[in-house]
Every structure is written in C-alpha cells, then in structure tokens.
C-alpha cells in the first residue's frame, strides 16, 4: 500500500489517466487487512492465527463486459490493469449501463467507542475463549461438546475510479460464536449464541450470561417433548424475525437475482402488495454503529436506507450501479465484496422490519393453539421457500405461553407468510449476530 493518502491518490490518478480511455469505466481498489481467528472445540485448539493481507483488484467495463484482475504485489499493478481491460474488451458486446453517482473525494473511518482489538494480545484473546469454554462446560455434566470461536478483522480500502472518485475507508469488525451440545442417551440437543460488534473489544468480554444460556438451552431441551408437526399460528421474536426477513425476503430483493430472471422480476414487481398495511421492511448501511454499516459501498456509492416494502407494498430493491442502470432505478449502495479477490455483488446490509404498533402481550391473545419461537439455530432458503430452526420455543394455548417444546422448524412460502401476517409487535431491537454467504 502507498504510505500516505497523497501517494495513493497520485499513483492511482496517474494510472487511471493512462488507461481509462481504453474502456468505459475503470476502478482500482487497494486493500490492507489484518485479523485474528481462534477456534476452540472443547479443550482442543483447532485454529489460533493472526494474519495480514495486502492486495487489490482492477475492474474494467467495456461495452457492458466486465474484466477483473486481482493482485497482492503492487509492482504488478500495470499488468493487472492491462489484464482487466483485455478481458472486458474481449467479452463486451452490448452497452455499458451504470447508474450515475456523483464523484466523491473522502477519507473516513467507522468510529470505535472502545478498544481496538489490534491492541489486544493474541494470548489475551485466547484466554477469553478459554474462559467461555469453561463456562459452557460448567453448565452441566451432560454437555459433551463445546465450541467457541473468536474473530476480528480490520480493513482499510482505497477506491479510485475513472469518474473522479477517490475514497479511503476503514473499519473494524468482531464476532464470537458459542455452541454447546448436550446428550442424554440417544437424545442430542444443541444450543448456540452469536454476537458481534464494530464498536469495541469490550463488547465481547462480558458475555457470561449469554454464553451460559447456550449450554442451559441445550441441557433443558433434553427433557422437552418434540413439537407435534402441524400448521400453527406462530409468534417469533425480533431475532428470528431478522433471520426471516433477511433470508426469506432480503435475498429476493437483491436486484442481481432479478434482472436476469424474468420470472422472478415479474414476481417482484414494484407496486405489488405482499403484506398488511402495517408491514414496513428496510435495508440500509446508513444507520450508524451496526455490523452492516459503512459510509460507501465497494463501488463508491454512498450508503443509504432503502425502503423495500411500504404499507405492505413493494416499493424498492437493492442495487449495484449496474443493476440499477439496467432496471432504470436509483443505486442504493449495496455493492459489496468480501475482499480484493472478489468482484462486488449486490448484498444486504442491515435488514429489518420496522417496529409495529401491537403490544407484545397482545400478539398471543387470540391464539387458541400456536407456537412462540425465539432465537435461531440455522436456516436456509430455496427461492421463495424457507426453512428455519428455532433456538427455543413454547406452545401457545388459549392466548397464553404454555409448555416449552423442542425441535421446532418453521417452513413455508415467503409470499404466503408475508400475506398471513396478522400483527407486528412493538418490541424492536437490533441484533448484531449472524452472517451470510452468497456467490461463493
């Protein structure tokens, strides 16, 4: 990486001036990242590492065709630019359609409110994982397997484009995952917890109760009856609601899933009603302090808050500049790449259903028999069909929360489920857990 902002700006400006006339669009992305990864399974250390990576990629677009070339040796950058341009010119045979954005000159860093994890020794992070492992094991002798994972990552990214944008952006991300598996004869149950932060290492150091709850749920589930498979009215908590709206609806809102799929584009027609008037769904990186937040995406588009559903009606979708250009819509700042090895693709950021008006206790009132589900163990989607496993659950009987049950898996069609929403509770809160993959 160039040692100063001025050095980087001068280098990239010179390169773009030299090569940009050969393509419709040229972007250079430089990245410096460092991080820690720790994984303990029981008393065994499976991963204990710190790493630093420096690299970048070139994106070129010519007549609608894209070329990408990545590198980790800065001295090869001119060859990589030529490779990306050659690839774009080889495949381009249409029209380059990129939704316009204003050029940006910015240096920004997502602010920390506490200690930067880079200042914490690896040994201290390992001790934290050891302590949480002992907490999980201490819950009950029937816990046979534990897993504790710690990860932190710090990235500094520099973007420069042929349109005049130059951005340097930095952030820190931290995450911990805990699981405990309990066994009683042939019955095996697992409890999991996940949390993360972009604010302070201290956010991960006082999780004793959350960690123990994973083990306690696993043990408690050993003696619970399995839920009887049926069609129920279901109440879900804000965490499971977040998983549902992300997996079942959010991915369908990513425009790269739609603009080359006429059938899906027809289903996701702007103006179509999907739910009741109370239903409001948003996605956006603009709300500050969350794990999906940033100032600019990996194309230099400013972060926004995009309303996807307003009063039950589809009013928006998530875009890169290319998908926005092809669908003649506004870019939303949702083009993201994992690191310099990958091209940006359309990705959700923070996705949520807005707080409703119904007091939580009233959600249960008219339910003769149903299920109340909280937290999550996992989930998957296949098009418009979804399946999610609840972390814990109770039967609802005659308007009251009744006996706890286990093995609760919720499945259905997302469009039918949205249409069937009867009420939305007034208990909104942000959850910083979870993660998601797409496109490898």
CSV table of N, CA, C and O in Angstrom, one decimal, residues 160-256:
chain,number,residue,atom,x,y,z
A,160,UNK,N,-10.4,4.1,-6.3
A,160,UNK,CA,-10.3,5.2,-7.3
A,160,UNK,C,-10.9,4.8,-8.6
A,160,UNK,O,-10.7,3.7,-9.0
A,161,UNK,N,-11.6,5.7,-9.2
A,161,UNK,CA,-12.3,5.4,-10.4
A,161,UNK,C,-12.1,6.4,-11.5
A,161,UNK,O,-11.6,7.5,-11.3
A,162,UNK,N,-12.4,6.0,-12.7
A,162,UNK,CA,-12.2,6.9,-13.9
A,162,UNK,C,-13.2,8.0,-13.9
A,162,UNK,O,-13.1,8.9,-14.7
A,163,UNK,N,-14.2,8.0,-13.0
A,163,UNK,CA,-15.1,9.1,-12.9
A,163,UNK,C,-14.7,10.2,-11.9
A,163,UNK,O,-15.4,11.2,-11.7
A,164,UNK,N,-13.6,10.0,-11.3
A,164,UNK,CA,-13.1,11.0,-10.4
A,164,UNK,C,-13.3,10.7,-8.9
A,164,UNK,O,-12.9,11.6,-8.1
A,165,UNK,N,-13.8,9.6,-8.6
A,165,UNK,CA,-13.9,9.2,-7.1
A,165,UNK,C,-12.6,8.7,-6.5
A,165,UNK,O,-11.9,8.0,-7.2
A,166,UNK,N,-12.4,9.2,-5.3
A,166,UNK,CA,-11.2,8.7,-4.5
A,166,UNK,C,-11.7,8.6,-3.1
A,166,UNK,O,-12.0,9.6,-2.5
A,167,UNK,N,-11.7,7.4,-2.5
A,167,UNK,CA,-12.2,7.1,-1.2
A,167,UNK,C,-11.3,6.3,-0.4
A,167,UNK,O,-10.8,5.2,-1.0
A,168,UNK,N,-11.0,6.7,0.8
A,168,UNK,CA,-10.3,5.8,1.7
A,168,UNK,C,-11.2,5.5,2.9
A,168,UNK,O,-11.7,6.5,3.5
A,169,UNK,N,-11.5,4.3,3.2
A,169,UNK,CA,-12.5,3.9,4.2
A,169,UNK,C,-11.9,2.8,5.1
A,169,UNK,O,-11.3,1.8,4.5
A,170,UNK,N,-12.1,2.9,6.4
A,170,UNK,CA,-11.5,1.9,7.3
A,170,UNK,C,-12.6,1.5,8.3
A,170,UNK,O,-13.5,2.3,8.7
A,171,UNK,N,-12.5,0.2,8.8
A,171,UNK,CA,-13.5,-0.3,9.8
A,171,UNK,C,-12.9,-1.5,10.5
A,171,UNK,O,-12.0,-2.1,10.0
A,172,UNK,N,-13.5,-1.8,11.6
A,172,UNK,CA,-13.1,-3.0,12.4
A,172,UNK,C,-14.4,-3.8,12.6
A,172,UNK,O,-15.4,-3.2,12.9
A,173,UNK,N,-14.3,-5.1,12.5
A,173,UNK,CA,-15.4,-6.0,12.8
A,173,UNK,C,-15.0,-7.1,13.7
A,173,UNK,O,-13.9,-7.7,13.5
A,174,UNK,N,-15.8,-7.4,14.7
A,174,UNK,CA,-15.5,-8.5,15.7
A,174,UNK,C,-16.7,-9.4,15.8
A,174,UNK,O,-17.9,-8.9,15.7
A,175,UNK,N,-16.5,-10.7,16.0
A,175,UNK,CA,-17.6,-11.6,16.2
A,175,UNK,C,-17.1,-12.8,17.1
A,175,UNK,O,-16.0,-13.2,17.1
A,176,UNK,N,-18.1,-13.3,17.9
A,176,UNK,CA,-17.9,-14.5,18.7
A,176,UNK,C,-19.1,-15.4,18.5
A,176,UNK,O,-20.2,-15.0,18.4
A,177,UNK,N,-18.8,-16.7,18.4
A,177,UNK,CA,-19.9,-17.8,18.3
A,177,UNK,C,-19.6,-18.8,19.3
A,177,UNK,O,-18.5,-19.3,19.6
A,178,UNK,N,-20.7,-19.3,20.0
A,178,UNK,CA,-20.7,-20.3,21.0
A,178,UNK,C,-21.7,-21.3,20.7
A,178,UNK,O,-22.8,-21.1,20.3
A,179,UNK,N,-21.3,-22.6,21.0
A,179,UNK,CA,-22.3,-23.7,20.9
A,179,UNK,C,-21.9,-24.7,22.0
A,179,UNK,O,-20.8,-24.9,22.3
A,180,UNK,N,-23.0,-25.4,22.4
A,180,UNK,CA,-22.8,-26.5,23.4
A,180,UNK,C,-23.8,-27.6,23.0
A,180,UNK,O,-25.0,-27.3,22.7
A,181,UNK,N,-23.3,-28.8,22.9
A,181,UNK,CA,-24.1,-30.0,22.6
A,181,UNK,C,-24.3,-30.8,23.9
A,181,UNK,O,-23.3,-31.2,24.5
A,182,UNK,N,-25.5,-31.1,24.2
A,182,UNK,CA,-25.8,-32.0,25.4
A,182,UNK,C,-26.4,-33.3,24.9
A,182,UNK,O,-27.1,-33.4,23.9
A,183,UNK,N,-26.1,-34.4,25.7
A,183,UNK,CA,-26.5,-35.7,25.3
A,183,UNK,C,-27.1,-36.4,26.5
A,183,UNK,O,-26.5,-36.4,27.6
A,184,UNK,N,-28.2,-37.1,26.3
A,184,UNK,CA,-28.8,-38.0,27.3
A,184,UNK,C,-29.2,-39.2,26.6
A,184,UNK,O,-30.3,-39.3,26.0
A,185,UNK,N,-28.4,-40.3,26.6
A,185,UNK,CA,-28.7,-41.5,25.8
A,185,UNK,C,-28.7,-41.2,24.4
A,185,UNK,O,-27.6,-40.7,23.8
A,186,UNK,N,-29.8,-41.5,23.7
A,186,UNK,CA,-29.8,-41.2,22.3
A,186,UNK,C,-30.3,-39.8,21.9
A,186,UNK,O,-30.3,-39.4,20.7
A,187,UNK,N,-30.7,-39.0,22.9
A,187,UNK,CA,-31.2,-37.7,22.7
A,187,UNK,C,-30.0,-36.7,22.7
A,187,UNK,O,-29.2,-36.6,23.6
A,188,UNK,N,-29.9,-35.9,21.6
A,188,UNK,CA,-28.8,-34.9,21.5
A,188,UNK,C,-29.4,-33.6,21.1
A,188,UNK,O,-30.3,-33.5,20.2
A,189,UNK,N,-29.0,-32.5,21.9
A,189,UNK,CA,-29.6,-31.2,21.6
A,189,UNK,C,-28.4,-30.2,21.7
A,189,UNK,O,-27.5,-30.4,22.4
A,190,UNK,N,-28.6,-29.1,20.9
A,190,UNK,CA,-27.5,-28.1,20.8
A,190,UNK,C,-28.1,-26.7,21.0
A,190,UNK,O,-29.2,-26.4,20.6
A,191,UNK,N,-27.3,-25.9,21.8
A,191,UNK,CA,-27.7,-24.5,22.0
A,191,UNK,C,-26.6,-23.6,21.4
A,191,UNK,O,-25.4,-24.0,21.5
A,192,UNK,N,-27.0,-22.5,20.7
A,192,UNK,CA,-26.0,-21.7,20.1
A,192,UNK,C,-26.3,-20.2,20.4
A,192,UNK,O,-27.4,-19.8,20.7
A,193,UNK,N,-25.2,-19.4,20.5
A,193,UNK,CA,-25.3,-18.0,20.6
A,193,UNK,C,-24.2,-17.3,19.7
A,193,UNK,O,-23.1,-17.9,19.5
A,194,UNK,N,-24.6,-16.2,19.1
A,194,UNK,CA,-23.7,-15.4,18.3
A,194,UNK,C,-23.8,-14.0,18.6
A,194,UNK,O,-24.9,-13.5,18.8
A,195,UNK,N,-22.7,-13.3,18.6
A,195,UNK,CA,-22.7,-11.8,18.8
A,195,UNK,C,-21.6,-11.2,18.1
A,195,UNK,O,-20.6,-11.9,17.8
A,196,UNK,N,-21.7,-9.9,17.9
A,196,UNK,CA,-20.6,-9.2,17.2
A,196,UNK,C,-20.6,-7.7,17.5
A,196,UNK,O,-21.6,-7.2,18.1
A,197,UNK,N,-19.6,-7.0,17.0
A,197,UNK,CA,-19.5,-5.6,17.2
A,197,UNK,C,-18.6,-4.9,16.2
A,197,UNK,O,-17.7,-5.5,15.7
A,198,UNK,N,-18.9,-3.7,15.9
A,198,UNK,CA,-18.0,-2.8,15.2
A,198,UNK,C,-17.6,-1.6,16.0
A,198,UNK,O,-17.2,-0.6,15.5
A,199,UNK,N,-17.8,-1.8,17.4
A,199,UNK,CA,-17.5,-0.6,18.2
A,199,UNK,C,-16.4,-0.8,19.2
A,199,UNK,O,-15.6,0.2,19.4
A,200,UNK,N,-16.2,-1.9,19.9
A,200,UNK,CA,-15.3,-2.0,20.9
A,200,UNK,C,-15.0,-3.5,21.3
A,200,UNK,O,-15.9,-4.3,21.3
A,201,UNK,N,-13.7,-3.8,21.6
A,201,UNK,CA,-13.4,-5.1,22.0
A,201,UNK,C,-14.1,-5.5,23.3
A,201,UNK,O,-14.5,-6.6,23.5
A,202,UNK,N,-14.4,-4.5,24.1
A,202,UNK,CA,-15.1,-4.7,25.4
A,202,UNK,C,-16.5,-5.3,25.2
A,202,UNK,O,-17.0,-5.9,26.1
A,203,UNK,N,-17.1,-5.1,24.0
A,203,UNK,CA,-18.4,-5.7,23.8
A,203,UNK,C,-18.4,-7.2,23.8
A,203,UNK,O,-19.5,-7.8,23.9
A,204,UNK,N,-17.2,-7.8,23.7
A,204,UNK,CA,-17.1,-9.3,23.7
A,204,UNK,C,-16.6,-9.8,25.0
A,204,UNK,O,-16.5,-11.1,25.1
A,205,UNK,N,-16.3,-9.0,26.0
A,205,UNK,CA,-15.7,-9.5,27.2
A,205,UNK,C,-16.6,-9.7,28.4
A,205,UNK,O,-16.2,-10.3,29.4
A,206,UNK,N,-17.9,-9.4,28.2
A,206,UNK,CA,-18.9,-9.5,29.3
A,206,UNK,C,-20.1,-10.3,28.9
A,206,UNK,O,-21.2,-9.9,29.1
A,207,UNK,N,-19.8,-11.5,28.3
A,207,UNK,CA,-20.9,-12.2,27.7
A,207,UNK,C,-21.3,-13.5,28.5
A,207,UNK,O,-21.9,-14.4,28.0
A,208,UNK,N,-20.9,-13.5,29.8
A,208,UNK,CA,-21.0,-14.7,30.6
A,208,UNK,C,-22.5,-15.3,30.5
A,208,UNK,O,-22.7,-16.5,30.3
A,209,UNK,N,-23.5,-14.5,30.8
A,209,UNK,CA,-24.8,-14.9,30.8
A,209,UNK,C,-25.3,-15.4,29.4
A,209,UNK,O,-26.0,-16.5,29.3
A,210,UNK,N,-24.9,-14.8,28.4
A,210,UNK,CA,-25.3,-15.2,27.0
A,210,UNK,C,-24.6,-16.5,26.7
A,210,UNK,O,-25.2,-17.4,26.1
A,211,UNK,N,-23.3,-16.7,27.1
A,211,UNK,CA,-22.6,-17.9,26.8
A,211,UNK,C,-23.3,-19.1,27.6
A,211,UNK,O,-23.6,-20.2,27.0
A,212,UNK,N,-23.5,-18.9,28.9
A,212,UNK,CA,-24.2,-20.0,29.7
A,212,UNK,C,-25.5,-20.3,29.2
A,212,UNK,O,-26.0,-21.5,29.2
A,213,UNK,N,-26.3,-19.3,28.6
A,213,UNK,CA,-27.6,-19.6,28.1
A,213,UNK,C,-27.6,-20.6,27.0
A,213,UNK,O,-28.5,-21.4,26.8
A,214,UNK,N,-26.5,-20.6,26.2
A,214,UNK,CA,-26.4,-21.6,25.1
A,214,UNK,C,-26.3,-23.0,25.7
A,214,UNK,O,-27.0,-24.0,25.2
A,215,UNK,N,-25.5,-23.2,26.7
A,215,UNK,CA,-25.4,-24.5,27.4
A,215,UNK,C,-26.7,-24.9,28.1
A,215,UNK,O,-27.2,-26.0,28.1
A,216,UNK,N,-27.3,-23.9,28.8
A,216,UNK,CA,-28.6,-24.2,29.5
A,216,UNK,C,-29.7,-24.6,28.6
A,216,UNK,O,-30.5,-25.5,28.9
A,217,UNK,N,-29.8,-24.0,27.4
A,217,UNK,CA,-30.8,-24.4,26.5
A,217,UNK,C,-30.6,-25.8,25.9
A,217,UNK,O,-31.6,-26.6,25.8
A,218,UNK,N,-29.4,-26.1,25.7
A,218,UNK,CA,-29.1,-27.5,25.2
A,218,UNK,C,-29.5,-28.5,26.2
A,218,UNK,O,-30.1,-29.6,25.9
A,219,UNK,N,-29.2,-28.3,27.5
A,219,UNK,CA,-29.5,-29.3,28.6
A,219,UNK,C,-31.0,-29.3,28.8
A,219,UNK,O,-31.6,-30.4,28.9
A,220,UNK,N,-31.6,-28.2,28.8
A,220,UNK,CA,-33.1,-28.1,29.1
A,220,UNK,C,-33.9,-28.9,28.0
A,220,UNK,O,-34.9,-29.5,28.3
A,221,UNK,N,-33.4,-28.8,26.8
A,221,UNK,CA,-34.1,-29.4,25.6
A,221,UNK,C,-34.1,-30.9,25.7
A,221,UNK,O,-34.9,-31.6,25.1
A,222,UNK,N,-33.1,-31.5,26.5
A,222,UNK,CA,-33.0,-32.9,26.6
A,222,UNK,C,-34.3,-33.6,27.1
A,222,UNK,O,-34.7,-34.7,26.7
A,223,UNK,N,-35.0,-32.8,28.0
A,223,UNK,CA,-36.2,-33.4,28.6
A,223,UNK,C,-37.5,-32.8,28.1
A,223,UNK,O,-38.6,-33.1,28.6
A,224,UNK,N,-37.4,-32.0,27.0
A,224,UNK,CA,-38.6,-31.4,26.5
A,224,UNK,C,-39.3,-32.4,25.4
A,224,UNK,O,-38.6,-33.1,24.7
A,225,UNK,N,-40.6,-32.3,25.3
A,225,UNK,CA,-41.2,-33.0,24.2
A,225,UNK,C,-41.0,-32.3,22.9
A,225,UNK,O,-40.8,-31.1,22.8
A,226,UNK,N,-41.0,-33.1,21.8
A,226,UNK,CA,-40.9,-32.5,20.5
A,226,UNK,C,-42.2,-31.9,20.1
A,226,UNK,O,-43.3,-32.4,20.5
A,227,UNK,N,-42.2,-30.9,19.4
A,227,UNK,CA,-43.4,-30.2,18.9
A,227,UNK,C,-44.1,-31.2,17.9
A,227,UNK,O,-43.4,-31.9,17.1
A,228,UNK,N,-45.4,-31.2,17.9
A,228,UNK,CA,-46.1,-32.0,17.0
A,228,UNK,C,-46.2,-31.3,15.7
A,228,UNK,O,-46.7,-30.1,15.6
A,229,UNK,N,-45.8,-31.9,14.6
A,229,UNK,CA,-45.8,-31.3,13.3
A,229,UNK,C,-47.2,-30.9,12.9
A,229,UNK,O,-48.2,-31.8,13.0
A,230,UNK,N,-47.4,-29.7,12.5
A,230,UNK,CA,-48.8,-29.2,12.1
A,230,UNK,C,-48.6,-27.8,11.5
A,230,UNK,O,-47.5,-27.3,11.4
A,231,UNK,N,-49.7,-27.2,11.1
A,231,UNK,CA,-49.8,-25.8,10.7
A,231,UNK,C,-50.3,-25.0,11.9
A,231,UNK,O,-51.4,-25.2,12.4
A,232,UNK,N,-49.4,-24.1,12.4
A,232,UNK,CA,-49.8,-23.3,13.5
A,232,UNK,C,-49.7,-21.8,13.2
A,232,UNK,O,-49.0,-21.4,12.3
A,233,UNK,N,-50.4,-21.0,14.0
A,233,UNK,CA,-50.2,-19.6,14.1
A,233,UNK,C,-48.9,-19.5,14.9
A,233,UNK,O,-48.8,-20.0,16.0
A,234,UNK,N,-47.9,-18.7,14.4
A,234,UNK,CA,-46.6,-18.6,15.1
A,234,UNK,C,-46.3,-17.2,15.4
A,234,UNK,O,-46.5,-16.3,14.6
A,235,UNK,N,-45.8,-17.0,16.6
A,235,UNK,CA,-45.2,-15.7,17.0
A,235,UNK,C,-43.7,-15.9,17.1
A,235,UNK,O,-43.2,-16.8,17.7
A,236,UNK,N,-43.0,-15.0,16.5
A,236,UNK,CA,-41.5,-15.1,16.5
A,236,UNK,C,-40.9,-13.8,17.1
A,236,UNK,O,-41.5,-12.7,16.9
A,237,UNK,N,-39.8,-13.9,17.8
A,237,UNK,CA,-39.1,-12.8,18.4
A,237,UNK,C,-38.4,-11.9,17.4
A,237,UNK,O,-38.2,-12.3,16.2
A,238,UNK,N,-37.8,-10.8,17.8
A,238,UNK,CA,-37.1,-9.9,16.9
A,238,UNK,C,-35.9,-10.6,16.2
A,238,UNK,O,-35.6,-10.3,15.1
A,239,UNK,N,-35.2,-11.5,16.9
A,239,UNK,CA,-34.0,-12.1,16.4
A,239,UNK,C,-34.4,-13.0,15.2
A,239,UNK,O,-33.9,-13.0,14.1
A,240,UNK,N,-35.4,-13.9,15.5
A,240,UNK,CA,-35.9,-14.8,14.4
A,240,UNK,C,-36.6,-14.0,13.3
A,240,UNK,O,-36.5,-14.4,12.1
A,241,UNK,N,-37.2,-12.9,13.6
A,241,UNK,CA,-37.8,-12.0,12.6
A,241,UNK,C,-36.7,-11.5,11.7
A,241,UNK,O,-36.9,-11.4,10.5
A,242,UNK,N,-35.6,-11.1,12.3
A,242,UNK,CA,-34.4,-10.6,11.5
A,242,UNK,C,-33.9,-11.7,10.5
A,242,UNK,O,-33.6,-11.4,9.3
A,243,UNK,N,-33.8,-12.9,11.0
A,243,UNK,CA,-33.4,-14.0,10.2
A,243,UNK,C,-34.4,-14.3,9.0
A,243,UNK,O,-34.0,-14.4,7.9
A,244,UNK,N,-35.7,-14.2,9.4
A,244,UNK,CA,-36.7,-14.5,8.4
A,244,UNK,C,-36.7,-13.4,7.3
A,244,UNK,O,-36.6,-13.7,6.1
A,245,UNK,N,-36.6,-12.1,7.7
A,245,UNK,CA,-36.7,-11.1,6.7
A,245,UNK,C,-35.4,-11.0,5.8
A,245,UNK,O,-35.5,-10.7,4.6
A,246,UNK,N,-34.3,-11.4,6.4
A,246,UNK,CA,-33.0,-11.5,5.7
A,246,UNK,C,-33.1,-12.6,4.7
A,246,UNK,O,-32.9,-12.4,3.5
A,247,UNK,N,-33.3,-13.8,5.1
A,247,UNK,CA,-33.1,-15.0,4.3
A,247,UNK,C,-34.3,-15.1,3.3
A,247,UNK,O,-34.1,-15.4,2.1
A,248,UNK,N,-35.5,-15.0,3.8
A,248,UNK,CA,-36.7,-15.3,3.0
A,248,UNK,C,-37.1,-14.2,2.1
A,248,UNK,O,-37.5,-14.4,0.9
A,249,UNK,N,-36.9,-12.9,2.5
A,249,UNK,CA,-37.3,-11.8,1.6
A,249,UNK,C,-36.1,-11.0,1.1
A,249,UNK,O,-36.1,-10.5,-0.1
A,250,UNK,N,-35.1,-10.8,2.0
A,250,UNK,CA,-34.0,-9.9,1.6
A,250,UNK,C,-33.3,-10.4,0.3
A,250,UNK,O,-33.0,-9.5,-0.6
A,251,UNK,N,-33.0,-11.7,0.2
A,251,UNK,CA,-32.3,-12.1,-1.0
A,251,UNK,C,-33.1,-11.9,-2.2
A,251,UNK,O,-32.5,-11.7,-3.3
A,252,UNK,N,-34.4,-12.0,-2.2
A,252,UNK,CA,-35.2,-11.8,-3.3
A,252,UNK,C,-35.2,-10.3,-3.7
A,252,UNK,O,-35.6,-10.0,-4.9
A,253,UNK,N,-34.8,-9.4,-2.8
A,253,UNK,CA,-34.8,-8.0,-3.1
A,253,UNK,C,-33.4,-7.6,-3.7
A,253,UNK,O,-33.3,-6.4,-4.1
A,254,UNK,N,-32.4,-8.5,-3.7
A,254,UNK,CA,-31.1,-8.2,-4.3
A,254,UNK,C,-31.3,-8.2,-5.8
A,254,UNK,O,-31.6,-9.3,-6.4
A,255,UNK,N,-31.1,-7.1,-6.5
A,255,UNK,CA,-31.5,-6.9,-7.9
A,255,UNK,C,-30.7,-7.8,-8.8
A,255,UNK,O,-31.2,-8.1,-9.9
A,256,UNK,N,-29.5,-8.2,-8.5
A,256,UNK,CA,-28.8,-9.1,-9.4
A,256,UNK,C,-29.5,-10.5,-9.5
A,256,UNK,O,-29.2,-11.3,-10.4
